[in-house]
Short mmCIF file of N, CA and C in Angstrom, two decimals:
data_model
loop_
_atom_site.label_atom_id
_atom_site.label_comp_id
_atom_site.label_asym_id
_atom_site.label_seq_id
_atom_site.Cartn_x
_atom_site.Cartn_y
_atom_site.Cartn_z
N UNK A 615 0.85 -1.17 0.00
CA UNK A 615 0.00 0.00 0.00
C UNK A 615 0.89 1.23 0.00
N UNK A 616 0.53 2.22 -0.78
CA UNK A 616 1.36 3.41 -0.87
C UNK A 616 1.22 4.25 0.40
N UNK A 617 2.19 5.14 0.58
CA UNK A 617 2.17 6.03 1.73
C UNK A 617 1.04 7.04 1.59
N UNK A 618 0.37 7.31 2.70
CA UNK A 618 -0.71 8.30 2.68
C UNK A 618 -0.08 9.68 2.75
N UNK A 619 -0.46 10.60 1.86
CA UNK A 619 0.13 11.94 1.87
C UNK A 619 -0.08 12.62 3.23
N UNK A 620 0.92 13.38 3.68
CA UNK A 620 0.87 13.98 5.01
C UNK A 620 -0.30 14.93 5.18
N UNK A 621 -0.71 15.63 4.09
CA UNK A 621 -1.84 16.55 4.23
C UNK A 621 -3.15 15.79 4.47
N UNK A 622 -3.22 14.56 3.93
CA UNK A 622 -4.41 13.73 4.16
C UNK A 622 -4.44 13.27 5.61
N UNK A 623 -3.26 12.85 6.12
CA UNK A 623 -3.18 12.42 7.52
C UNK A 623 -3.51 13.60 8.44
N UNK A 624 -2.98 14.79 8.10
CA UNK A 624 -3.27 15.98 8.91
C UNK A 624 -4.77 16.26 8.93
N UNK A 625 -5.41 16.20 7.79
CA UNK A 625 -6.85 16.46 7.72
C UNK A 625 -7.61 15.43 8.56
N UNK A 626 -7.19 14.16 8.48
CA UNK A 626 -7.83 13.11 9.29
C UNK A 626 -7.61 13.34 10.77
N UNK A 627 -6.39 13.78 11.14
CA UNK A 627 -6.08 14.04 12.55
C UNK A 627 -6.91 15.20 13.07
N UNK A 628 -7.05 16.25 12.26
CA UNK A 628 -7.88 17.40 12.67
C UNK A 628 -9.33 16.95 12.87
N UNK A 629 -9.83 16.11 11.96
CA UNK A 629 -11.21 15.63 12.06
C UNK A 629 -11.40 14.78 13.31
N UNK A 630 -10.41 13.93 13.63
CA UNK A 630 -10.50 13.13 14.85
C UNK A 630 -10.52 14.01 16.09
N UNK A 631 -9.63 15.00 16.10
CA UNK A 631 -9.56 15.93 17.23
C UNK A 631 -10.93 16.59 17.45
N UNK A 632 -11.54 17.02 16.37
CA UNK A 632 -12.85 17.68 16.48
C UNK A 632 -13.94 16.69 16.85
N UNK A 633 -13.87 15.46 16.32
CA UNK A 633 -14.92 14.48 16.62
C UNK A 633 -14.85 14.03 18.07
N UNK A 634 -13.66 14.10 18.68
CA UNK A 634 -13.53 13.76 20.10
C UNK A 634 -13.89 14.95 20.98
N UNK A 635 -14.33 16.05 20.37
CA UNK A 635 -14.70 17.27 21.10
C UNK A 635 -13.58 17.73 22.04
N UNK A 636 -12.36 17.64 21.54
CA UNK A 636 -11.22 18.12 22.33
C UNK A 636 -11.36 19.63 22.50
N UNK A 637 -11.50 20.11 23.74
CA UNK A 637 -11.78 21.54 23.95
C UNK A 637 -10.65 22.46 23.48
N UNK A 638 -9.44 21.91 23.33
CA UNK A 638 -8.33 22.76 22.89
C UNK A 638 -8.36 23.02 21.40
N UNK A 639 -9.07 22.17 20.65
CA UNK A 639 -9.11 22.33 19.20
C UNK A 639 -7.82 21.83 18.55
N UNK A 640 -7.82 21.69 17.22
CA UNK A 640 -6.68 21.08 16.54
C UNK A 640 -5.41 21.94 16.50
N UNK A 641 -5.55 23.28 16.61
CA UNK A 641 -4.37 24.14 16.43
C UNK A 641 -3.71 24.59 17.72
N UNK A 642 -4.30 24.27 18.87
CA UNK A 642 -3.69 24.67 20.14
C UNK A 642 -2.34 24.00 20.30
N UNK A 643 -1.37 24.71 20.85
CA UNK A 643 -0.05 24.13 21.09
C UNK A 643 -0.10 23.34 22.40
N UNK A 644 0.20 22.05 22.32
CA UNK A 644 0.14 21.16 23.49
C UNK A 644 1.40 20.30 23.50
N UNK A 645 1.66 19.66 24.65
CA UNK A 645 2.77 18.72 24.71
C UNK A 645 2.39 17.46 23.98
N UNK A 646 3.39 16.79 23.41
CA UNK A 646 3.13 15.50 22.77
C UNK A 646 2.65 14.52 23.82
N UNK A 647 2.03 13.43 23.39
CA UNK A 647 1.47 12.44 24.31
C UNK A 647 2.53 11.92 25.27
N UNK A 648 3.74 11.76 24.80
CA UNK A 648 4.81 11.24 25.65
C UNK A 648 5.60 12.36 26.31
N UNK A 649 5.09 13.57 26.25
CA UNK A 649 5.79 14.70 26.85
C UNK A 649 6.84 15.27 25.90
N UNK A 650 7.37 16.41 26.26
CA UNK A 650 8.42 17.00 25.43
C UNK A 650 7.97 18.27 24.77
N UNK A 651 8.35 18.44 23.53
CA UNK A 651 8.13 19.69 22.81
C UNK A 651 6.65 19.99 22.60
N UNK A 652 6.36 21.27 22.47
CA UNK A 652 5.00 21.68 22.15
C UNK A 652 4.74 21.50 20.66
N UNK A 653 3.59 20.95 20.34
CA UNK A 653 3.21 20.71 18.94
C UNK A 653 1.75 21.10 18.78
N UNK A 654 1.29 21.32 17.55
CA UNK A 654 -0.14 21.53 17.36
C UNK A 654 -0.91 20.30 17.84
N UNK A 655 -2.04 20.51 18.49
CA UNK A 655 -2.83 19.43 19.08
C UNK A 655 -3.15 18.32 18.08
N UNK A 656 -3.40 18.67 16.81
CA UNK A 656 -3.76 17.64 15.84
C UNK A 656 -2.67 16.58 15.70
N UNK A 657 -1.42 16.93 16.00
CA UNK A 657 -0.35 15.94 15.87
C UNK A 657 -0.49 14.81 16.87
N UNK A 658 -1.14 15.07 18.00
CA UNK A 658 -1.40 13.99 18.96
C UNK A 658 -2.38 12.97 18.40
N UNK A 659 -3.13 13.36 17.40
CA UNK A 659 -4.13 12.46 16.80
C UNK A 659 -3.60 11.84 15.50
N UNK A 660 -2.38 12.18 15.15
CA UNK A 660 -1.84 11.79 13.84
C UNK A 660 -1.81 10.27 13.64
N UNK A 661 -1.28 9.53 14.61
CA UNK A 661 -1.15 8.07 14.45
C UNK A 661 -2.53 7.41 14.35
N UNK A 662 -3.46 7.84 15.20
CA UNK A 662 -4.81 7.28 15.15
C UNK A 662 -5.46 7.57 13.80
N UNK A 663 -5.24 8.80 13.30
CA UNK A 663 -5.81 9.16 12.00
C UNK A 663 -5.22 8.30 10.89
N UNK A 664 -3.91 8.08 10.95
CA UNK A 664 -3.26 7.25 9.92
C UNK A 664 -3.83 5.84 9.96
N UNK A 665 -4.04 5.30 11.17
CA UNK A 665 -4.60 3.95 11.28
C UNK A 665 -6.01 3.88 10.72
N UNK A 666 -6.81 4.92 10.98
CA UNK A 666 -8.17 4.96 10.44
C UNK A 666 -8.13 5.00 8.91
N UNK A 667 -7.24 5.82 8.36
CA UNK A 667 -7.14 5.94 6.91
C UNK A 667 -6.66 4.64 6.27
N UNK A 668 -5.70 3.98 6.91
CA UNK A 668 -5.21 2.71 6.38
C UNK A 668 -6.32 1.67 6.40
N UNK A 669 -7.06 1.61 7.53
CA UNK A 669 -8.17 0.66 7.63
C UNK A 669 -9.22 0.93 6.55
N UNK A 670 -9.50 2.21 6.31
CA UNK A 670 -10.49 2.56 5.28
C UNK A 670 -9.99 2.15 3.89
N UNK A 671 -8.70 2.35 3.64
CA UNK A 671 -8.13 1.99 2.34
C UNK A 671 -8.21 0.47 2.13
N UNK A 672 -7.89 -0.32 3.16
CA UNK A 672 -7.99 -1.77 3.04
C UNK A 672 -9.44 -2.18 2.83
N UNK A 673 -10.35 -1.59 3.60
CA UNK A 673 -11.77 -1.94 3.48
C UNK A 673 -12.29 -1.64 2.08
N UNK A 674 -11.81 -0.56 1.48
CA UNK A 674 -12.27 -0.21 0.14
C UNK A 674 -11.82 -1.22 -0.90
N UNK A 675 -10.78 -1.99 -0.57
CA UNK A 675 -10.30 -3.03 -1.48
C UNK A 675 -10.76 -4.42 -1.04
N UNK A 676 -11.64 -4.46 -0.04
CA UNK A 676 -12.15 -5.74 0.43
C UNK A 676 -11.18 -6.51 1.30
N UNK A 677 -10.18 -5.83 1.87
CA UNK A 677 -9.19 -6.49 2.71
C UNK A 677 -9.43 -6.15 4.17
N UNK A 678 -8.93 -6.99 5.05
CA UNK A 678 -8.96 -6.68 6.48
C UNK A 678 -7.80 -5.73 6.78
N UNK A 679 -7.97 -4.83 7.73
CA UNK A 679 -6.93 -3.83 7.98
C UNK A 679 -5.77 -4.34 8.81
N UNK A 680 -5.14 -5.41 8.36
CA UNK A 680 -3.93 -5.89 9.01
C UNK A 680 -2.74 -5.17 8.41
N UNK A 681 -1.60 -5.28 9.05
CA UNK A 681 -0.41 -4.57 8.57
C UNK A 681 0.24 -5.34 7.42
N UNK A 682 -0.52 -5.62 6.38
CA UNK A 682 0.05 -6.28 5.22
C UNK A 682 0.52 -5.23 4.23
N UNK A 683 1.72 -4.78 4.41
CA UNK A 683 2.30 -3.85 3.47
C UNK A 683 3.80 -4.11 3.41
N UNK A 684 4.49 -3.47 2.51
CA UNK A 684 5.90 -3.79 2.33
C UNK A 684 6.77 -3.28 3.46
N UNK A 685 6.19 -2.59 4.45
CA UNK A 685 6.96 -2.15 5.60
C UNK A 685 6.74 -3.05 6.82
N UNK A 686 5.75 -3.96 6.75
CA UNK A 686 5.40 -4.78 7.91
C UNK A 686 6.55 -5.73 8.28
N UNK A 687 7.20 -6.31 7.31
CA UNK A 687 8.31 -7.23 7.58
C UNK A 687 9.11 -7.36 6.29
N UNK A 688 10.43 -7.51 6.39
CA UNK A 688 11.25 -7.64 5.17
C UNK A 688 10.82 -8.77 4.25
N UNK A 689 10.22 -9.86 4.81
CA UNK A 689 9.83 -10.98 3.95
C UNK A 689 8.66 -10.61 3.05
N UNK A 690 7.99 -9.47 3.30
CA UNK A 690 6.85 -9.06 2.48
C UNK A 690 7.21 -8.02 1.43
N UNK A 691 8.45 -7.57 1.42
CA UNK A 691 8.83 -6.50 0.49
C UNK A 691 8.67 -6.94 -0.95
N UNK A 692 8.13 -6.04 -1.74
CA UNK A 692 7.96 -6.31 -3.16
C UNK A 692 6.67 -7.04 -3.50
N UNK A 693 5.84 -7.35 -2.49
CA UNK A 693 4.59 -8.06 -2.76
C UNK A 693 3.43 -7.08 -2.86
N UNK A 694 2.46 -7.45 -3.67
CA UNK A 694 1.19 -6.73 -3.72
C UNK A 694 0.14 -7.68 -3.20
N UNK A 695 -0.88 -7.15 -2.53
CA UNK A 695 -1.85 -8.01 -1.85
C UNK A 695 -3.21 -7.94 -2.51
N UNK A 696 -3.85 -9.08 -2.58
CA UNK A 696 -5.20 -9.17 -3.11
C UNK A 696 -6.15 -9.61 -2.02
N UNK A 697 -7.19 -10.30 -2.40
CA UNK A 697 -8.21 -10.73 -1.46
C UNK A 697 -7.66 -11.80 -0.52
N UNK A 698 -8.09 -11.78 0.74
CA UNK A 698 -7.67 -12.81 1.70
C UNK A 698 -8.47 -14.09 1.44
N UNK A 699 -7.77 -15.20 1.18
CA UNK A 699 -8.46 -16.45 0.88
C UNK A 699 -7.93 -17.63 1.69
N UNK A 700 -6.88 -17.42 2.50
CA UNK A 700 -6.29 -18.52 3.25
C UNK A 700 -6.41 -18.28 4.75
N UNK A 701 -6.66 -19.35 5.50
CA UNK A 701 -6.61 -19.32 6.95
C UNK A 701 -5.52 -20.28 7.40
N UNK A 702 -4.80 -19.91 8.46
CA UNK A 702 -3.71 -20.73 8.96
C UNK A 702 -3.92 -20.98 10.45
N UNK A 703 -3.71 -22.22 10.86
CA UNK A 703 -3.72 -22.57 12.27
C UNK A 703 -2.39 -23.24 12.57
N UNK A 704 -1.69 -22.76 13.60
CA UNK A 704 -0.37 -23.29 13.95
C UNK A 704 -0.39 -23.71 15.41
N UNK A 705 0.11 -24.91 15.69
CA UNK A 705 0.12 -25.44 17.05
C UNK A 705 1.49 -26.01 17.37
N UNK A 706 1.95 -25.81 18.61
CA UNK A 706 3.15 -26.49 19.08
C UNK A 706 2.77 -27.90 19.51
N UNK A 707 3.67 -28.87 19.26
CA UNK A 707 3.35 -30.25 19.68
C UNK A 707 4.06 -30.64 20.97
N UNK A 708 4.75 -29.68 21.61
CA UNK A 708 5.42 -29.96 22.87
C UNK A 708 6.80 -30.55 22.73
N UNK A 709 7.25 -30.80 21.50
CA UNK A 709 8.59 -31.39 21.29
C UNK A 709 9.48 -30.46 20.47
N UNK A 710 9.07 -29.21 20.35
CA UNK A 710 9.87 -28.26 19.57
C UNK A 710 9.45 -28.17 18.12
N UNK A 711 8.47 -28.97 17.74
CA UNK A 711 7.95 -28.93 16.37
C UNK A 711 6.64 -28.15 16.36
N UNK A 712 6.35 -27.53 15.24
CA UNK A 712 5.09 -26.82 15.06
C UNK A 712 4.33 -27.46 13.91
N UNK A 713 3.03 -27.64 14.10
CA UNK A 713 2.17 -28.25 13.11
C UNK A 713 1.14 -27.23 12.68
N UNK A 714 0.84 -27.22 11.41
CA UNK A 714 -0.14 -26.24 10.95
C UNK A 714 -0.90 -26.72 9.74
N UNK A 715 -2.00 -26.03 9.49
CA UNK A 715 -2.84 -26.33 8.34
C UNK A 715 -3.23 -25.01 7.68
N UNK A 716 -3.01 -24.93 6.39
CA UNK A 716 -3.43 -23.78 5.61
C UNK A 716 -4.69 -24.18 4.85
N UNK A 717 -5.75 -23.43 5.04
CA UNK A 717 -7.04 -23.75 4.43
C UNK A 717 -7.38 -22.68 3.40
N UNK A 718 -7.67 -23.10 2.18
CA UNK A 718 -8.08 -22.16 1.14
C UNK A 718 -9.59 -22.06 1.13
N UNK A 719 -10.12 -20.83 1.22
CA UNK A 719 -11.57 -20.62 1.27
C UNK A 719 -12.25 -21.23 0.06
N UNK A 720 -13.34 -21.95 0.31
CA UNK A 720 -14.15 -22.51 -0.77
C UNK A 720 -13.51 -23.65 -1.52
N UNK A 721 -12.50 -24.28 -0.93
CA UNK A 721 -11.81 -25.36 -1.63
C UNK A 721 -11.49 -26.48 -0.65
N UNK A 722 -11.48 -27.74 -1.12
CA UNK A 722 -11.06 -28.83 -0.25
C UNK A 722 -9.54 -28.87 -0.06
N UNK A 723 -8.83 -28.04 -0.83
CA UNK A 723 -7.36 -28.04 -0.80
C UNK A 723 -6.82 -27.56 0.54
N UNK A 724 -5.82 -28.25 1.06
CA UNK A 724 -5.14 -27.87 2.29
C UNK A 724 -3.64 -28.01 2.07
N UNK A 725 -2.87 -27.28 2.85
CA UNK A 725 -1.44 -27.53 2.95
C UNK A 725 -1.18 -27.78 4.43
N UNK A 726 -0.62 -28.95 4.74
CA UNK A 726 -0.28 -29.28 6.11
C UNK A 726 1.23 -29.16 6.23
N UNK A 727 1.69 -28.38 7.22
CA UNK A 727 3.13 -28.18 7.34
C UNK A 727 3.61 -28.51 8.74
N UNK A 728 4.90 -28.82 8.82
CA UNK A 728 5.52 -29.19 10.08
C UNK A 728 6.94 -28.67 10.06
N UNK A 729 7.37 -28.10 11.17
CA UNK A 729 8.73 -27.61 11.24
C UNK A 729 9.08 -27.11 12.62
N UNK A 730 10.37 -26.89 12.86
CA UNK A 730 10.82 -26.44 14.17
C UNK A 730 10.88 -24.92 14.27
N UNK A 731 10.88 -24.44 15.52
CA UNK A 731 11.17 -23.04 15.79
C UNK A 731 12.69 -22.93 15.83
N UNK A 732 13.25 -22.09 14.97
CA UNK A 732 14.70 -21.93 14.90
C UNK A 732 15.06 -20.48 15.15
N UNK A 733 16.33 -20.25 15.40
CA UNK A 733 16.82 -18.90 15.61
C UNK A 733 17.85 -18.59 14.52
N UNK A 734 17.64 -17.49 13.83
CA UNK A 734 18.62 -17.01 12.85
C UNK A 734 19.06 -15.64 13.31
N UNK A 735 20.30 -15.55 13.79
CA UNK A 735 20.77 -14.30 14.36
C UNK A 735 19.97 -14.03 15.62
N UNK A 736 19.30 -12.88 15.68
CA UNK A 736 18.48 -12.56 16.86
C UNK A 736 16.99 -12.72 16.57
N UNK A 737 16.65 -13.43 15.49
CA UNK A 737 15.25 -13.58 15.09
C UNK A 737 14.82 -15.04 15.20
N UNK A 738 13.64 -15.25 15.82
CA UNK A 738 13.06 -16.59 15.88
C UNK A 738 12.08 -16.75 14.72
N UNK A 739 12.08 -17.91 14.10
CA UNK A 739 11.12 -18.18 13.04
C UNK A 739 10.83 -19.66 12.97
N UNK A 740 9.67 -19.99 12.41
CA UNK A 740 9.32 -21.39 12.21
C UNK A 740 9.69 -21.74 10.78
N UNK A 741 10.54 -22.75 10.63
CA UNK A 741 10.95 -23.19 9.30
C UNK A 741 10.23 -24.50 9.01
N UNK A 742 9.20 -24.43 8.17
CA UNK A 742 8.34 -25.59 7.96
C UNK A 742 8.25 -25.94 6.48
N UNK A 743 8.04 -27.22 6.22
CA UNK A 743 7.77 -27.73 4.88
C UNK A 743 6.31 -28.15 4.83
N UNK A 744 5.68 -27.96 3.66
CA UNK A 744 4.27 -28.29 3.53
C UNK A 744 4.04 -29.46 2.62
N UNK A 745 2.93 -30.15 2.86
CA UNK A 745 2.51 -31.25 2.00
C UNK A 745 1.05 -31.01 1.63
N UNK A 746 0.68 -31.36 0.41
CA UNK A 746 -0.70 -31.19 -0.02
C UNK A 746 -1.61 -32.17 0.72
N UNK A 747 -2.81 -31.70 1.03
CA UNK A 747 -3.81 -32.55 1.67
C UNK A 747 -5.19 -32.07 1.21
N UNK A 748 -6.20 -32.89 1.46
CA UNK A 748 -7.57 -32.53 1.10
C UNK A 748 -8.47 -32.84 2.26
N UNK A 749 -9.52 -32.06 2.42
CA UNK A 749 -10.51 -32.35 3.45
C UNK A 749 -11.25 -33.62 3.06
N UNK A 750 -11.85 -34.30 4.03
CA UNK A 750 -12.52 -35.59 3.79
C UNK A 750 -13.56 -35.47 2.68
N UNK A 751 -14.35 -34.37 2.67
CA UNK A 751 -15.37 -34.24 1.64
C UNK A 751 -14.78 -33.93 0.26
N UNK A 752 -13.51 -33.53 0.21
CA UNK A 752 -12.86 -33.26 -1.06
C UNK A 752 -11.94 -34.39 -1.50
N UNK A 753 -11.92 -35.48 -0.74
CA UNK A 753 -11.03 -36.59 -1.03
C UNK A 753 -11.29 -37.14 -2.42
N UNK A 754 -10.20 -37.38 -3.12
CA UNK A 754 -10.32 -37.91 -4.48
C UNK A 754 -10.40 -36.83 -5.53
N UNK A 755 -10.47 -35.58 -5.11
CA UNK A 755 -10.51 -34.48 -6.06
C UNK A 755 -9.15 -34.33 -6.71
N UNK A 756 -9.11 -34.09 -7.98
CA UNK A 756 -7.86 -33.90 -8.70
C UNK A 756 -7.19 -32.62 -8.23
N UNK A 757 -5.91 -32.67 -7.91
CA UNK A 757 -5.17 -31.52 -7.39
C UNK A 757 -5.10 -30.37 -8.39
N UNK A 758 -5.24 -30.66 -9.67
CA UNK A 758 -5.13 -29.60 -10.68
C UNK A 758 -6.43 -28.82 -10.86
N UNK A 759 -7.54 -29.32 -10.30
CA UNK A 759 -8.82 -28.64 -10.49
C UNK A 759 -9.04 -27.54 -9.49
#
């Protein structure tokens, strides 16, 4: 998702400030939420406004407002996102292995994966391999269909 222009975020922050009936109004000079320098009051609403705008942008494309963008994690860089169609369930088995199932909406197709929690540098990740599977009612369905 592209960056929201700062003037749009400012307008959203001003609108939030007014909708919350903040008696100081959007232009009053106030301390930032964490203290420190004086800033226009609307800047205290900036992050909330950005989140509202991002959620609205995702909703307009039929997506849930999760942080699926190229800034969320390096493994997502360069990807564009479409409709959400997969659900994932991941469980620890108590022996250091993780088991999971990826379910595609409206399809008997599943991917069942298994792998350990590993550490690469200072990052923990699950490194799993997947195998094709089908739900019982989809058993016998050709994988290419």
